[in-house]
Amino acid sequence: MPAFETLDPELRGVLGKRIRELGLRLEGSPVEPYVRQLYKELERRGLHKFRPVCYLTDEWGCPDMQPVLGIPFYLADPNLGKLERAIDDLEDSREIMRYMRHEAGHVFNYAYRLYARADWVATFGPFDRPYRDKYRPVPFSRNYVRHMEGWYAQKHPDEDFAETFAVWLTPGSAWRRRYKGWPAMRKLRYVDRMARMFGDQDPIVRTGEVDITVDDMRLTVGEFYKRAEKERDMRVDMAMDVHLSEIFLTRKPREGRPAADIVTKYRRELIDKITYWTGVRRAVVRALVEAICKNCERLKLWGEIGREPLYLVELTAFGTTLAMNFLTRGTFTGDKRRPAKVAKVEGKKLKVESKKTATS
């Protein structure tokens, strides 16, 4: 996270304002067209009566068993979007719709109480299964679709359904061809069957209780980001001095550049690929890559000019190993600790682990 002092003056002026006083509304905001796009996609897929109620909150979410869809507040204002892009990684159009479709899957499940049906349980598993304790993904398993980064459908039956719904809903996903012969096809056909069954029926539960709205958020914008940064940094607990010294040089070569500059150059690519293939939350992977960069700078490590492709391969393998340790053991170093609780208490916040977890 860059220092606030380096931001554009116009953006710095937003930092001291309380989120609840910004007057943010979904209607007429930059994110409203995405809501309309979601509704059009639902209509095209035959869901004529299902329109998720959307609201602005602190992160992507769908409160447990509540058929409402939470959208991050920073997407509702151009200046907040610029600030998010400067401080963090603002979602692009593709990512926004990916989240929208996934969350719509949760809302569809809750609105029609599908999770209580015997055939839903037989297809996806018990809805009341403990949410995080048994999450050990099997990479490339054909029992699950892939929509979100990593192997998110394997996390819980509710996530399995939401991911399956999102793949089914996505225009051009060609799910019948792509998943032909996969056990996951049974789940896609189930979603398709439920959509045809309830396409012309009003939801059983029309709306639900929201958790935190922008009108409840007493934090200033600056406090929101500082709290998110503090929480993120607390998760990065590594001893990487020896390992980084094996990748880079401890002395400046004849033709060299600082290792931190090399990591910074490929920062986005490293974050994107490690997140996609491990399924670890983007915020955690981003913190991991930034910690690697800071340690390279602290240790005064160097790289030889012309060997960047080799460094990139090693950094990708190194970062992926650390991320998989975090996913399976709850720590980057691989020490046997209890898996870290990196999301809000389930049942109070959405199943999707979002970019931030700071609340007011």
PDB file of C-alpha atoms in Angstrom, residues 208-349:
ATOM      1  CA  GLY A 208     -33.398 -10.473   3.617  1.00  0.00           C
ATOM      2  CA  GLU A 209     -31.484  -8.664   6.310  1.00  0.00           C
ATOM      3  CA  VAL A 210     -28.313  -6.846   5.332  1.00  0.00           C
ATOM      4  CA  ASP A 211     -25.323  -6.751   7.646  1.00  0.00           C
ATOM      5  CA  ILE A 212     -23.468  -3.468   7.286  1.00  0.00           C
ATOM      6  CA  THR A 213     -24.460  -0.761   4.826  1.00  0.00           C
ATOM      7  CA  VAL A 214     -22.620   2.392   3.812  1.00  0.00           C
ATOM      8  CA  ASP A 215     -24.923   4.348   6.127  1.00  0.00           C
ATOM      9  CA  ASP A 216     -23.564   2.312   9.054  1.00  0.00           C
ATOM     10  CA  MET A 217     -19.868   2.779   8.265  1.00  0.00           C
ATOM     11  CA  ARG A 218     -18.459   5.321  10.715  1.00  0.00           C
ATOM     12  CA  LEU A 219     -14.851   4.818   9.630  1.00  0.00           C
ATOM     13  CA  THR A 220     -13.206   7.403   7.458  1.00  0.00           C
ATOM     14  CA  VAL A 221     -11.987   6.201   4.093  1.00  0.00           C
ATOM     15  CA  GLY A 222      -8.399   6.443   5.342  1.00  0.00           C
ATOM     16  CA  GLU A 223      -9.181   4.420   8.473  1.00  0.00           C
ATOM     17  CA  PHE A 224     -10.849   1.782   6.334  1.00  0.00           C
ATOM     18  CA  TYR A 225      -7.724   1.270   4.246  1.00  0.00           C
ATOM     19  CA  LYS A 226      -5.332   1.456   7.187  1.00  0.00           C
ATOM     20  CA  ARG A 227      -7.297  -1.170   9.086  1.00  0.00           C
ATOM     21  CA  ALA A 228      -7.378  -3.401   6.026  1.00  0.00           C
ATOM     22  CA  GLU A 229      -3.618  -2.970   5.604  1.00  0.00           C
ATOM     23  CA  LYS A 230      -2.939  -3.772   9.257  1.00  0.00           C
ATOM     24  CA  GLU A 231      -5.011  -6.946   9.116  1.00  0.00           C
ATOM     25  CA  ARG A 232      -3.352  -7.988   5.882  1.00  0.00           C
ATOM     26  CA  ASP A 233       0.155  -7.438   7.219  1.00  0.00           C
ATOM     27  CA  MET A 234      -0.655  -9.467  10.343  1.00  0.00           C
ATOM     28  CA  ARG A 235      -1.261 -12.497   8.111  1.00  0.00           C
ATOM     29  CA  VAL A 236       2.153 -12.310   6.499  1.00  0.00           C
ATOM     30  CA  ASP A 237       4.379 -14.086   9.014  1.00  0.00           C
ATOM     31  CA  MET A 238       7.437 -15.352   7.221  1.00  0.00           C
ATOM     32  CA  ALA A 239      11.137 -16.013   7.666  1.00  0.00           C
ATOM     33  CA  MET A 240      12.324 -15.759   4.089  1.00  0.00           C
ATOM     34  CA  ASP A 241      15.834 -14.338   4.487  1.00  0.00           C
ATOM     35  CA  VAL A 242      17.649 -17.564   3.597  1.00  0.00           C
ATOM     36  CA  HIS A 243      15.296 -18.498   0.783  1.00  0.00           C
ATOM     37  CA  LEU A 244      15.421 -15.158  -1.013  1.00  0.00           C
ATOM     38  CA  SER A 245      19.195 -15.173  -0.750  1.00  0.00           C
ATOM     39  CA  GLU A 246      19.145 -18.457  -2.665  1.00  0.00           C
ATOM     40  CA  ILE A 247      17.179 -16.857  -5.511  1.00  0.00           C
ATOM     41  CA  PHE A 248      18.993 -13.535  -5.737  1.00  0.00           C
ATOM     42  CA  LEU A 249      22.544 -12.308  -5.109  1.00  0.00           C
ATOM     43  CA  THR A 250      23.762 -10.750  -1.871  1.00  0.00           C
ATOM     44  CA  ARG A 251      26.332  -8.625  -3.703  1.00  0.00           C
ATOM     45  CA  LYS A 252      25.870  -6.310  -6.659  1.00  0.00           C
ATOM     46  CA  PRO A 253      27.036  -7.963  -9.899  1.00  0.00           C
ATOM     47  CA  ARG A 254      28.812  -6.132 -12.669  1.00  0.00           C
ATOM     48  CA  GLU A 255      25.540  -5.632 -14.530  1.00  0.00           C
ATOM     49  CA  GLY A 256      22.715  -5.814 -12.073  1.00  0.00           C
ATOM     50  CA  ARG A 257      19.563  -4.225 -10.722  1.00  0.00           C
ATOM     51  CA  PRO A 258      17.972  -4.384  -7.262  1.00  0.00           C
ATOM     52  CA  ALA A 259      15.955  -7.545  -6.719  1.00  0.00           C
ATOM     53  CA  ALA A 260      13.118  -5.436  -5.308  1.00  0.00           C
ATOM     54  CA  ASP A 261      12.835  -3.706  -8.683  1.00  0.00           C
ATOM     55  CA  ILE A 262      12.517  -7.073 -10.434  1.00  0.00           C
ATOM     56  CA  VAL A 263       9.764  -8.205  -8.065  1.00  0.00           C
ATOM     57  CA  THR A 264       7.979  -4.870  -8.480  1.00  0.00           C
ATOM     58  CA  LYS A 265       8.153  -5.127 -12.276  1.00  0.00           C
ATOM     59  CA  TYR A 266       6.354  -8.483 -12.271  1.00  0.00           C
ATOM     60  CA  ARG A 267       4.199  -7.811  -9.217  1.00  0.00           C
ATOM     61  CA  ARG A 268       0.849  -7.941 -11.017  1.00  0.00           C
ATOM     62  CA  GLU A 269       1.709 -11.083 -12.986  1.00  0.00           C
ATOM     63  CA  LEU A 270       2.900 -12.874  -9.835  1.00  0.00           C
ATOM     64  CA  ILE A 271      -0.239 -11.941  -7.909  1.00  0.00           C
ATOM     65  CA  ASP A 272      -2.546 -12.946 -10.750  1.00  0.00           C
ATOM     66  CA  LYS A 273      -1.004 -16.368 -11.385  1.00  0.00           C
ATOM     67  CA  ILE A 274      -0.371 -17.386  -7.779  1.00  0.00           C
ATOM     68  CA  THR A 275      -3.922 -16.390  -6.855  1.00  0.00           C
ATOM     69  CA  TYR A 276      -5.459 -18.237  -9.784  1.00  0.00           C
ATOM     70  CA  TRP A 277      -3.607 -21.521  -9.343  1.00  0.00           C
ATOM     71  CA  THR A 278      -3.610 -21.749  -5.543  1.00  0.00           C
ATOM     72  CA  GLY A 279      -7.023 -20.333  -4.731  1.00  0.00           C
ATOM     73  CA  VAL A 280      -5.587 -18.263  -1.879  1.00  0.00           C
ATOM     74  CA  ARG A 281      -7.313 -14.925  -1.483  1.00  0.00           C
ATOM     75  CA  ARG A 282      -5.952 -12.173  -3.680  1.00  0.00           C
ATOM     76  CA  ALA A 283      -5.423  -9.849  -0.700  1.00  0.00           C
ATOM     77  CA  VAL A 284      -3.263 -12.479   1.000  1.00  0.00           C
ATOM     78  CA  VAL A 285      -1.242 -13.201  -2.147  1.00  0.00           C
ATOM     79  CA  ARG A 286      -0.773  -9.499  -2.733  1.00  0.00           C
ATOM     80  CA  ALA A 287       0.546  -9.098   0.803  1.00  0.00           C
ATOM     81  CA  LEU A 288       2.842 -12.068   0.222  1.00  0.00           C
ATOM     82  CA  VAL A 289       4.351 -10.576  -2.946  1.00  0.00           C
ATOM     83  CA  GLU A 290       4.732  -7.182  -1.294  1.00  0.00           C
ATOM     84  CA  ALA A 291       6.489  -8.826   1.657  1.00  0.00           C
ATOM     85  CA  ILE A 292       8.891 -10.554  -0.751  1.00  0.00           C
ATOM     86  CA  CYS A 293       9.640  -7.188  -2.311  1.00  0.00           C
ATOM     87  CA  LYS A 294      10.210  -5.496   1.056  1.00  0.00           C
ATOM     88  CA  ASN A 295      12.508  -8.281   2.212  1.00  0.00           C
ATOM     89  CA  CYS A 296      14.536  -8.063  -1.004  1.00  0.00           C
ATOM     90  CA  GLU A 297      14.962  -4.363  -0.325  1.00  0.00           C
ATOM     91  CA  ARG A 298      15.813  -4.892   3.343  1.00  0.00           C
ATOM     92  CA  LEU A 299      18.386  -7.571   2.535  1.00  0.00           C
ATOM     93  CA  LYS A 300      19.850  -5.464  -0.298  1.00  0.00           C
ATOM     94  CA  LEU A 301      19.565  -8.318  -2.781  1.00  0.00           C
ATOM     95  CA  TRP A 302      20.507  -8.021  -6.452  1.00  0.00           C
ATOM     96  CA  GLY A 303      19.697  -9.682  -9.748  1.00  0.00           C
ATOM     97  CA  GLU A 304      21.761 -10.018 -12.889  1.00  0.00           C
ATOM     98  CA  ILE A 305      20.488  -8.205 -15.955  1.00  0.00           C
ATOM     99  CA  GLY A 306      19.345 -10.711 -18.568  1.00  0.00           C
ATOM    100  CA  ARG A 307      18.284 -13.366 -16.039  1.00  0.00           C
ATOM    101  CA  GLU A 308      14.822 -11.982 -15.329  1.00  0.00           C
ATOM    102  CA  PRO A 309      12.948 -14.953 -16.883  1.00  0.00           C
ATOM    103  CA  LEU A 310      14.801 -17.301 -14.522  1.00  0.00           C
ATOM    104  CA  TYR A 311      14.053 -15.088 -11.519  1.00  0.00           C
ATOM    105  CA  LEU A 312      10.391 -14.955 -12.500  1.00  0.00           C
ATOM    106  CA  VAL A 313      10.173 -18.749 -12.643  1.00  0.00           C
ATOM    107  CA  GLU A 314      11.794 -19.086  -9.216  1.00  0.00           C
ATOM    108  CA  LEU A 315       9.663 -16.346  -7.689  1.00  0.00           C
ATOM    109  CA  THR A 316       6.494 -17.957  -9.031  1.00  0.00           C
ATOM    110  CA  ALA A 317       7.459 -21.371  -7.631  1.00  0.00           C
ATOM    111  CA  PHE A 318       8.549 -19.826  -4.311  1.00  0.00           C
ATOM    112  CA  GLY A 319       5.383 -17.753  -3.955  1.00  0.00           C
ATOM    113  CA  THR A 320       3.151 -20.665  -4.923  1.00  0.00           C
ATOM    114  CA  THR A 321       4.784 -22.891  -2.296  1.00  0.00           C
ATOM    115  CA  LEU A 322       4.256 -20.273   0.396  1.00  0.00           C
ATOM    116  CA  ALA A 323       0.659 -19.706  -0.680  1.00  0.00           C
ATOM    117  CA  MET A 324      -0.107 -23.447  -0.618  1.00  0.00           C
ATOM    118  CA  ASN A 325       1.380 -23.661   2.865  1.00  0.00           C
ATOM    119  CA  PHE A 326      -0.995 -20.915   3.898  1.00  0.00           C
ATOM    120  CA  LEU A 327      -3.949 -22.656   2.278  1.00  0.00           C
ATOM    121  CA  THR A 328      -3.346 -26.037   3.892  1.00  0.00           C
ATOM    122  CA  ARG A 329      -1.667 -25.090   7.187  1.00  0.00           C
ATOM    123  CA  GLY A 330      -2.723 -21.529   7.895  1.00  0.00           C
ATOM    124  CA  THR A 331       0.846 -20.218   7.815  1.00  0.00           C
ATOM    125  CA  PHE A 332       3.273 -19.336   5.025  1.00  0.00           C
ATOM    126  CA  THR A 333       6.241 -21.077   6.606  1.00  0.00           C
ATOM    127  CA  GLY A 334       4.614 -24.491   6.821  1.00  0.00           C
ATOM    128  CA  ASP A 335       4.764 -24.728  10.602  1.00  0.00           C
ATOM    129  CA  LYS A 336       1.987 -26.901  11.959  1.00  0.00           C
ATOM    130  CA  ARG A 337      -0.475 -24.390  13.266  1.00  0.00           C
ATOM    131  CA  ARG A 338      -4.197 -24.205  13.295  1.00  0.00           C
ATOM    132  CA  PRO A 339      -5.498 -22.875   9.942  1.00  0.00           C
ATOM    133  CA  ALA A 340      -5.819 -19.114  10.059  1.00  0.00           C
ATOM    134  CA  LYS A 341      -9.240 -17.556  10.208  1.00  0.00           C
ATOM    135  CA  VAL A 342      -8.907 -14.972   7.485  1.00  0.00           C
ATOM    136  CA  ALA A 343     -12.576 -14.231   6.921  1.00  0.00           C
ATOM    137  CA  LYS A 344     -15.345 -12.845   9.062  1.00  0.00           C
ATOM    138  CA  VAL A 345     -17.334 -15.257  11.179  1.00  0.00           C
ATOM    139  CA  GLU A 346     -19.406 -17.307   8.785  1.00  0.00           C
ATOM    140  CA  GLY A 347     -23.111 -16.761   9.172  1.00  0.00           C
ATOM    141  CA  LYS A 348     -22.594 -13.036   9.511  1.00  0.00           C
ATOM    142  CA  LYS A 349     -20.841 -12.334   6.256  1.00  0.00           C
TER     143      LYS A 349
END
